Short mmCIF file of C-alpha atoms in Angstrom, two decimals:
data_model
loop_
_atom_site.label_atom_id
_atom_site.label_comp_id
_atom_site.label_asym_id
_atom_site.label_seq_id
_atom_site.Cartn_x
_atom_site.Cartn_y
_atom_site.Cartn_z
CA MET Q 84 18.64 -13.09 3.71
CA GLN Q 85 16.34 -10.43 4.95
CA ASN Q 86 17.59 -8.75 8.09
CA ILE Q 87 14.62 -6.53 8.88
CA PRO Q 88 11.38 -7.91 10.32
CA SER Q 89 8.37 -8.54 7.99
CA VAL Q 90 4.83 -7.69 8.99
CA ASP Q 91 1.50 -7.93 7.17
CA LEU Q 92 -0.94 -4.99 7.23
CA ARG Q 93 -3.81 -7.40 6.62
CA ASP Q 94 -3.44 -8.53 10.22
CA PHE Q 95 -4.19 -5.02 11.38
CA LEU Q 96 -7.10 -4.58 8.88
CA SER Q 97 -8.75 -7.90 9.92
CA ASP Q 98 -11.76 -8.02 12.20
CA ASP Q 99 -9.87 -10.31 14.55
CA PRO Q 100 -8.65 -8.24 17.53
CA VAL Q 101 -5.93 -10.78 18.27
CA ARG Q 102 -4.47 -10.47 14.80
CA LYS Q 103 -4.78 -6.66 15.00
CA GLN Q 104 -2.89 -6.56 18.34
CA LYS Q 105 -0.28 -8.98 16.88
CA PHE Q 106 0.49 -6.47 14.14
CA VAL Q 107 0.66 -3.58 16.70
CA ASN Q 108 3.12 -5.54 18.87
CA GLU Q 109 5.23 -6.73 15.92
CA ILE Q 110 5.64 -3.30 14.28
CA GLY Q 111 6.11 -1.54 17.54
CA LYS Q 112 8.88 -3.89 18.66
CA ALA Q 113 10.57 -3.69 15.30
CA TYR Q 114 10.58 0.08 15.47
CA GLU Q 115 12.00 0.04 19.01
CA ASP Q 116 14.65 -2.37 17.97
CA ILE Q 117 15.81 -1.24 14.53
CA GLY Q 118 13.37 1.34 13.20
CA PHE Q 119 12.63 -0.65 9.90
CA VAL Q 120 10.11 -3.24 8.74
CA ALA Q 121 9.14 -4.86 5.45
CA LEU Q 122 5.39 -4.61 4.97
CA LYS Q 123 3.06 -6.86 2.99
CA GLY Q 124 -0.64 -6.23 2.44
CA HIS Q 125 -0.34 -2.58 1.40
CA PHE Q 126 -2.71 -0.84 -1.05
CA LEU Q 127 -0.50 -0.79 -4.16
CA ASP Q 128 -1.34 -3.28 -6.79
CA ASP Q 129 1.16 -4.74 -9.30
CA GLN Q 130 -0.23 -2.92 -12.28
CA LEU Q 131 0.05 0.51 -10.52
CA VAL Q 132 3.63 -0.26 -9.54
CA GLU Q 133 4.47 -1.27 -13.10
CA ASN Q 134 2.88 1.87 -14.53
CA LEU Q 135 4.65 4.12 -12.04
CA TYR Q 136 8.06 2.70 -12.73
CA SER Q 137 7.39 3.01 -16.47
CA GLU Q 138 6.41 6.65 -16.17
CA VAL Q 139 9.35 7.42 -13.87
CA ARG Q 140 11.85 5.88 -16.29
CA ASN Q 141 10.24 7.85 -19.12
CA PHE Q 142 10.74 11.10 -17.25
CA PHE Q 143 14.37 10.50 -16.26
CA ASN Q 144 15.10 9.47 -19.85
CA LEU Q 145 14.09 12.92 -21.09
CA PRO Q 146 16.88 15.19 -22.21
CA LEU Q 147 18.45 17.20 -19.40
CA GLU Q 148 17.31 20.53 -20.88
CA THR Q 149 13.70 19.16 -20.87
CA LYS Q 150 13.98 18.00 -17.23
CA ALA Q 151 15.63 21.29 -16.22
CA LYS Q 152 12.61 23.39 -17.08
CA TYR Q 153 10.70 21.53 -14.32
CA GLU Q 154 13.23 22.58 -11.62
CA ILE Q 155 11.29 25.36 -9.87
CA PRO Q 156 13.40 27.99 -8.07
CA GLY Q 157 12.53 29.31 -4.62
CA ILE Q 158 10.58 26.35 -3.20
CA GLY Q 159 13.37 24.27 -1.64
CA GLY Q 160 12.87 21.47 -4.15
CA GLN Q 161 9.46 20.56 -2.67
CA ARG Q 162 7.82 20.05 -6.06
CA GLY Q 163 8.98 19.06 -9.52
CA TYR Q 164 12.55 18.17 -10.55
CA VAL Q 165 15.72 18.29 -8.43
CA SER Q 166 18.93 17.88 -10.55
CA PHE Q 167 21.84 15.50 -10.06
CA GLY Q 168 24.05 16.18 -7.03
CA LYS Q 169 21.86 18.97 -5.66
CA GLU Q 170 21.00 17.36 -2.30
CA SER Q 171 23.60 16.30 0.30
CA ALA Q 172 23.05 14.47 3.61
CA LYS Q 173 23.11 16.42 6.87
CA GLY Q 174 26.65 17.31 7.79
CA ARG Q 175 28.06 16.59 4.30
CA THR Q 176 29.00 19.01 1.57
CA THR Q 177 29.29 16.32 -1.18
CA GLY Q 178 26.13 15.98 -3.21
CA ASP Q 179 24.49 12.55 -3.50
CA LEU Q 180 24.68 10.70 -6.84
CA LYS Q 181 21.01 11.03 -7.72
CA GLU Q 182 18.34 13.11 -9.36
CA PHE Q 183 14.71 13.05 -8.28
CA TRP Q 184 11.16 14.32 -8.63
CA HIS Q 185 8.68 15.42 -6.05
CA PHE Q 186 4.88 14.88 -6.09
CA GLY Q 187 3.19 16.74 -3.24
CA GLN Q 188 -0.14 16.71 -1.48
CA TYR Q 189 -3.50 16.83 -3.34
CA VAL Q 190 -5.36 19.04 -0.81
CA GLU Q 191 -9.00 18.41 -0.31
CA ASN Q 192 -11.43 20.92 1.30
CA ASN Q 193 -8.75 23.12 2.87
CA PRO Q 194 -8.11 26.42 1.03
CA LYS Q 195 -5.58 27.51 3.72
CA LEU Q 196 -3.36 24.44 3.11
CA GLU Q 197 -3.85 24.69 -0.68
CA ALA Q 198 -2.41 28.18 -0.50
CA GLU Q 199 0.48 27.09 1.85
CA TYR Q 200 1.80 24.18 -0.29
CA PRO Q 201 3.54 24.63 -3.69
CA LYS Q 202 1.46 23.38 -6.57
CA ASN Q 203 2.32 20.09 -8.21
CA VAL Q 204 4.28 20.44 -11.47
CA MET Q 205 2.70 19.05 -14.65
CA VAL Q 206 5.03 17.33 -17.21
CA ASP Q 207 3.83 18.28 -20.67
CA GLU Q 208 5.75 15.59 -22.51
CA LEU Q 209 4.24 12.66 -20.57
CA PRO Q 210 0.45 12.74 -20.41
CA LYS Q 211 0.15 9.86 -17.86
CA PHE Q 212 3.08 10.80 -15.59
CA ASN Q 213 1.10 13.03 -13.20
CA GLU Q 214 -2.06 10.84 -13.19
CA VAL Q 215 -0.09 7.73 -12.24
CA GLY Q 216 1.96 9.66 -9.69
CA LYS Q 217 -1.19 10.96 -7.98
CA GLU Q 218 -2.75 7.49 -7.74
CA ALA Q 219 0.44 6.01 -6.20
CA TYR Q 220 0.75 8.94 -3.82
CA GLN Q 221 -2.77 8.33 -2.52
CA LYS Q 222 -2.38 4.60 -2.16
CA LEU Q 223 0.88 5.03 -0.23
CA GLU Q 224 -0.75 7.70 1.92
CA LYS Q 225 -3.60 5.34 2.74
CA THR Q 226 -1.13 2.58 3.72
CA GLY Q 227 0.75 5.05 5.90
CA ILE Q 228 -2.44 6.18 7.72
CA TYR Q 229 -3.03 2.60 8.96
CA VAL Q 230 0.57 2.09 9.92
CA LEU Q 231 0.40 5.20 12.08
CA ARG Q 232 -2.92 4.07 13.63
CA ALA Q 233 -1.16 0.90 14.71
CA LEU Q 234 1.75 2.96 16.18
CA ALA Q 235 -0.69 5.27 17.97
CA ILE Q 236 -2.07 2.20 19.79
CA TYR Q 237 1.47 0.96 20.52
CA LEU Q 238 2.28 4.35 22.07
CA GLY Q 239 -0.80 4.30 24.25
CA LEU Q 240 -2.65 6.90 22.32
CA ASP Q 241 -6.06 6.92 20.68
CA GLU Q 242 -5.93 4.89 17.45
CA PHE Q 243 -6.84 7.87 15.40
CA TYR Q 244 -4.48 10.30 17.10
CA PHE Q 245 -2.39 11.00 14.02
CA ASP Q 246 -5.30 11.26 11.53
CA ASN Q 247 -5.97 14.93 12.10
CA TYR Q 248 -2.31 15.75 11.53
CA ILE Q 249 -1.70 13.69 8.39
CA ILE Q 250 -4.91 14.19 6.40
CA ASN Q 251 -3.82 16.92 3.92
CA GLY Q 252 -0.33 16.64 5.44
CA ASN Q 253 2.80 17.83 3.70
CA SER Q 254 3.79 14.50 2.45
CA ILE Q 255 6.08 13.91 -0.53
CA LEU Q 256 6.40 11.09 -3.14
CA ARG Q 257 9.97 11.09 -4.43
CA PRO Q 258 10.90 8.98 -7.45
CA ILE Q 259 14.67 8.84 -7.40
CA HIS Q 260 17.03 7.94 -10.28
CA TYR Q 261 20.59 6.89 -9.38
CA PRO Q 262 22.26 7.13 -12.84
CA PRO Q 263 25.10 4.77 -13.98
CA ILE Q 264 28.37 5.72 -12.37
CA GLN Q 265 30.72 7.08 -14.98
CA ASP Q 266 33.91 7.82 -12.99
CA GLU Q 267 35.46 6.66 -9.73
CA PRO Q 268 33.44 8.56 -7.09
CA LYS Q 269 35.86 10.40 -4.64
CA ASP Q 270 33.71 10.39 -1.56
CA ALA Q 271 30.19 10.49 -3.07
CA VAL Q 272 27.66 7.69 -2.68
CA ARG Q 273 24.18 7.31 -4.09
CA ALA Q 274 22.66 8.46 -0.81
CA ALA Q 275 24.98 9.20 2.13
CA ALA Q 276 24.17 8.03 5.70
CA HIS Q 277 21.08 9.89 7.03
CA GLY Q 278 17.97 9.80 8.97
CA ASP Q 279 14.64 10.83 7.36
CA ILE Q 280 13.00 14.07 8.54
CA ASN Q 281 9.35 12.97 8.56
CA LEU Q 282 7.03 10.74 10.59
CA ILE Q 283 7.43 7.52 8.57
CA THR Q 284 8.83 6.71 5.10
CA LEU Q 285 7.28 4.09 2.84
CA LEU Q 286 9.86 2.86 0.25
CA MET Q 287 9.24 1.20 -3.06
CA GLY Q 288 12.26 -0.37 -4.83
CA ALA Q 289 14.21 -2.02 -2.05
CA GLN Q 290 14.07 -5.43 -3.79
CA GLY Q 291 17.86 -5.55 -4.53
CA LYS Q 292 20.96 -4.68 -2.63
CA GLY Q 293 21.93 -1.14 -2.09
CA LEU Q 294 19.86 0.11 0.89
CA GLN Q 295 21.67 -0.51 4.16
CA VAL Q 296 20.44 0.07 7.74
CA GLN Q 297 22.67 0.67 10.75
CA ASN Q 298 21.81 -1.49 13.71
CA HIS Q 299 22.45 -0.70 17.39
CA LYS Q 300 25.91 -2.18 17.23
CA GLY Q 301 26.83 0.19 14.47
CA GLU Q 302 26.92 -2.56 11.88
CA TRP Q 303 25.50 -1.98 8.38
CA ILE Q 304 22.98 -4.59 7.27
CA ASP Q 305 21.21 -4.96 3.94
CA ALA Q 306 17.53 -4.09 3.92
CA ILE Q 307 16.06 -6.23 1.13
CA ALA Q 308 12.30 -6.48 0.61
CA GLN Q 309 10.40 -9.25 -1.16
CA ASP Q 310 8.62 -8.33 -4.42
CA ASP Q 311 5.27 -7.70 -2.64
CA GLU Q 312 6.76 -5.69 0.26
CA LEU Q 313 7.32 -2.01 1.07
CA VAL Q 314 10.18 -1.04 3.43
CA ILE Q 315 8.83 1.36 6.05
CA ASN Q 316 10.98 3.24 8.57
CA VAL Q 317 10.55 5.73 11.38
CA GLY Q 318 11.63 9.28 10.65
CA ASP Q 319 13.07 11.88 13.01
CA MET Q 320 9.73 13.61 13.68
CA LEU Q 321 8.18 10.41 15.07
CA SER Q 322 11.34 9.51 16.94
CA ARG Q 323 11.42 12.95 18.54
CA HIS Q 324 7.64 12.86 19.32
CA SER Q 325 7.99 9.41 20.98
CA ASN Q 326 11.13 10.41 22.98
CA ASN Q 327 13.19 7.99 20.90
CA LYS Q 328 10.97 5.04 21.94
CA LEU Q 329 10.45 4.50 18.18
CA LYS Q 330 13.79 4.85 16.59
CA SER Q 331 14.79 6.80 13.49
CA THR Q 332 17.53 4.59 12.06
CA ILE Q 333 20.55 5.85 10.06
CA HIS Q 334 20.53 4.34 6.59
CA GLN Q 335 22.35 4.77 3.24
CA VAL Q 336 22.31 3.73 -0.36
CA VAL Q 337 25.77 2.44 -1.25
CA ASN Q 338 27.37 2.40 -4.68
CA PRO Q 339 27.05 -0.94 -6.45
CA PRO Q 340 30.10 -3.20 -7.22
CA ARG Q 341 32.21 -1.85 -10.08
CA GLU Q 342 30.77 -4.40 -12.53
CA LEU Q 343 27.27 -2.87 -12.02
CA TRP Q 344 28.36 0.77 -12.32
CA GLY Q 345 26.76 0.90 -15.83
CA THR Q 346 23.29 0.28 -14.38
CA SER Q 347 20.69 2.71 -13.08
CA ARG Q 348 18.89 2.22 -9.79
CA PHE Q 349 15.37 3.50 -9.19
CA SER Q 350 13.65 3.80 -5.79
CA ILE Q 351 10.47 5.59 -4.76
CA PRO Q 352 10.11 6.73 -1.21
CA PHE Q 353 6.93 8.27 0.18
CA PHE Q 354 7.83 10.67 3.03
CA MET Q 355 4.80 10.99 5.29
CA HIS Q 356 4.66 14.51 6.80
CA PRO Q 357 1.98 16.04 8.99
CA ILE Q 358 0.57 19.49 8.71
CA SER Q 359 3.11 22.12 9.70
CA GLU Q 360 1.16 23.04 12.86
CA MET Q 361 1.53 19.62 14.43
CA PRO Q 362 3.36 19.88 17.76
CA LEU Q 363 6.28 17.45 17.93
CA ASN Q 364 6.51 17.98 21.71
CA VAL Q 365 7.66 14.81 23.46
CA LEU Q 366 4.68 12.70 24.49
CA GLU Q 367 4.16 12.86 28.26
CA ASN Q 368 3.66 9.13 28.60
CA THR Q 369 7.08 8.46 27.06
CA ILE Q 370 8.92 10.39 29.81
CA ASP Q 371 10.03 8.70 33.04
CA ASP Q 372 13.07 8.53 35.31
CA ASP Q 373 14.88 6.26 32.92
CA HIS Q 374 13.82 8.24 29.83
CA PRO Q 375 13.94 11.97 30.60
CA LYS Q 376 12.61 14.42 27.97
CA ALA Q 377 15.21 14.35 25.20
CA PHE Q 378 14.02 17.21 22.93
CA ASP Q 379 12.74 20.79 23.03
CA ASP Q 380 9.27 21.61 21.92
CA ILE Q 381 8.96 22.40 18.21
CA THR Q 382 6.31 22.25 15.45
CA ALA Q 383 6.61 20.01 12.40
CA GLY Q 384 6.84 23.07 10.13
CA GLU Q 385 9.74 24.57 12.12
CA PHE Q 386 11.57 21.26 12.20
CA LEU Q 387 11.20 20.72 8.45
CA THR Q 388 12.54 24.20 7.68
CA GLU Q 389 15.57 23.54 9.93
CA ARG Q 390 16.33 20.32 8.13
CA LEU Q 391 15.86 21.63 4.59
CA ILE Q 392 18.45 24.33 5.37
CA GLU Q 393 20.84 21.58 6.62
CA LEU Q 394 20.32 19.61 3.48
CA GLY Q 395 21.12 22.56 1.32
CA LEU Q 396 17.69 22.67 -0.34
CA ILE Q 397 16.83 26.05 1.31
CA LYS Q 398 19.38 28.84 1.58
CA LYS Q 399 19.45 30.92 4.74
#
């Protein structure tokens, strides 16, 4: 049973203003209530999804010494390979049971941002890996742009409010491999309870059990998408900007039952980040007597740096 609401982006993309508003209301309410939705009607097609998973498996099946040469020092893991156990959730010292890769932005017509972002890392052994990764990145980014347009309307902003902040934004596509579990984990899980840093996260690979979301009662519920759905959640940046009107929900990836320890799990989140100059100051129209301003002013770049230090990916 699916416990998170399902919405269809085709409603928002239709020429029917009633359907468009229906989508705005549904996704807005879901993000106020639990911070997660399953989304149909996105821009990924089945063949691209199949190609991406194939290339991702090919990469993680490479020998460790081959993968290790793509772990780039000094950039906080923002591009290329991040090895097993390197990242931990905020407030934890135990590393998560995962390894992952980062594709970053493909900057267009902006030399300043091109110089600011680390370059994408090319995998010599897999000629299609980077090409397929770029195509998936851009289709997920396109999907996210429309979701944020709907949320801008819901928040009483101009529909295109977020566009200037997310075009050429510092977004990340992260294919994750949770390897088979070899030994009894002491207190490590595949991904410990956490909130995401960014504006929104679009997740591929939530078709089976593993991803859990914490509801307002503190209960963990399974977030399981249908084959044609992405799971999309609010990140801390958007929660902060909306004065917690749209909720960044704590979630985790739990270890499978012992009989499935011998299996790998793959998931591919797209973390939608704005440009670093975006002010995350609480929106004035979300502040009232019942909802006082909950956060200090900060830019997206400052907030990201703070969180990467907390995650152990940047050393002070």
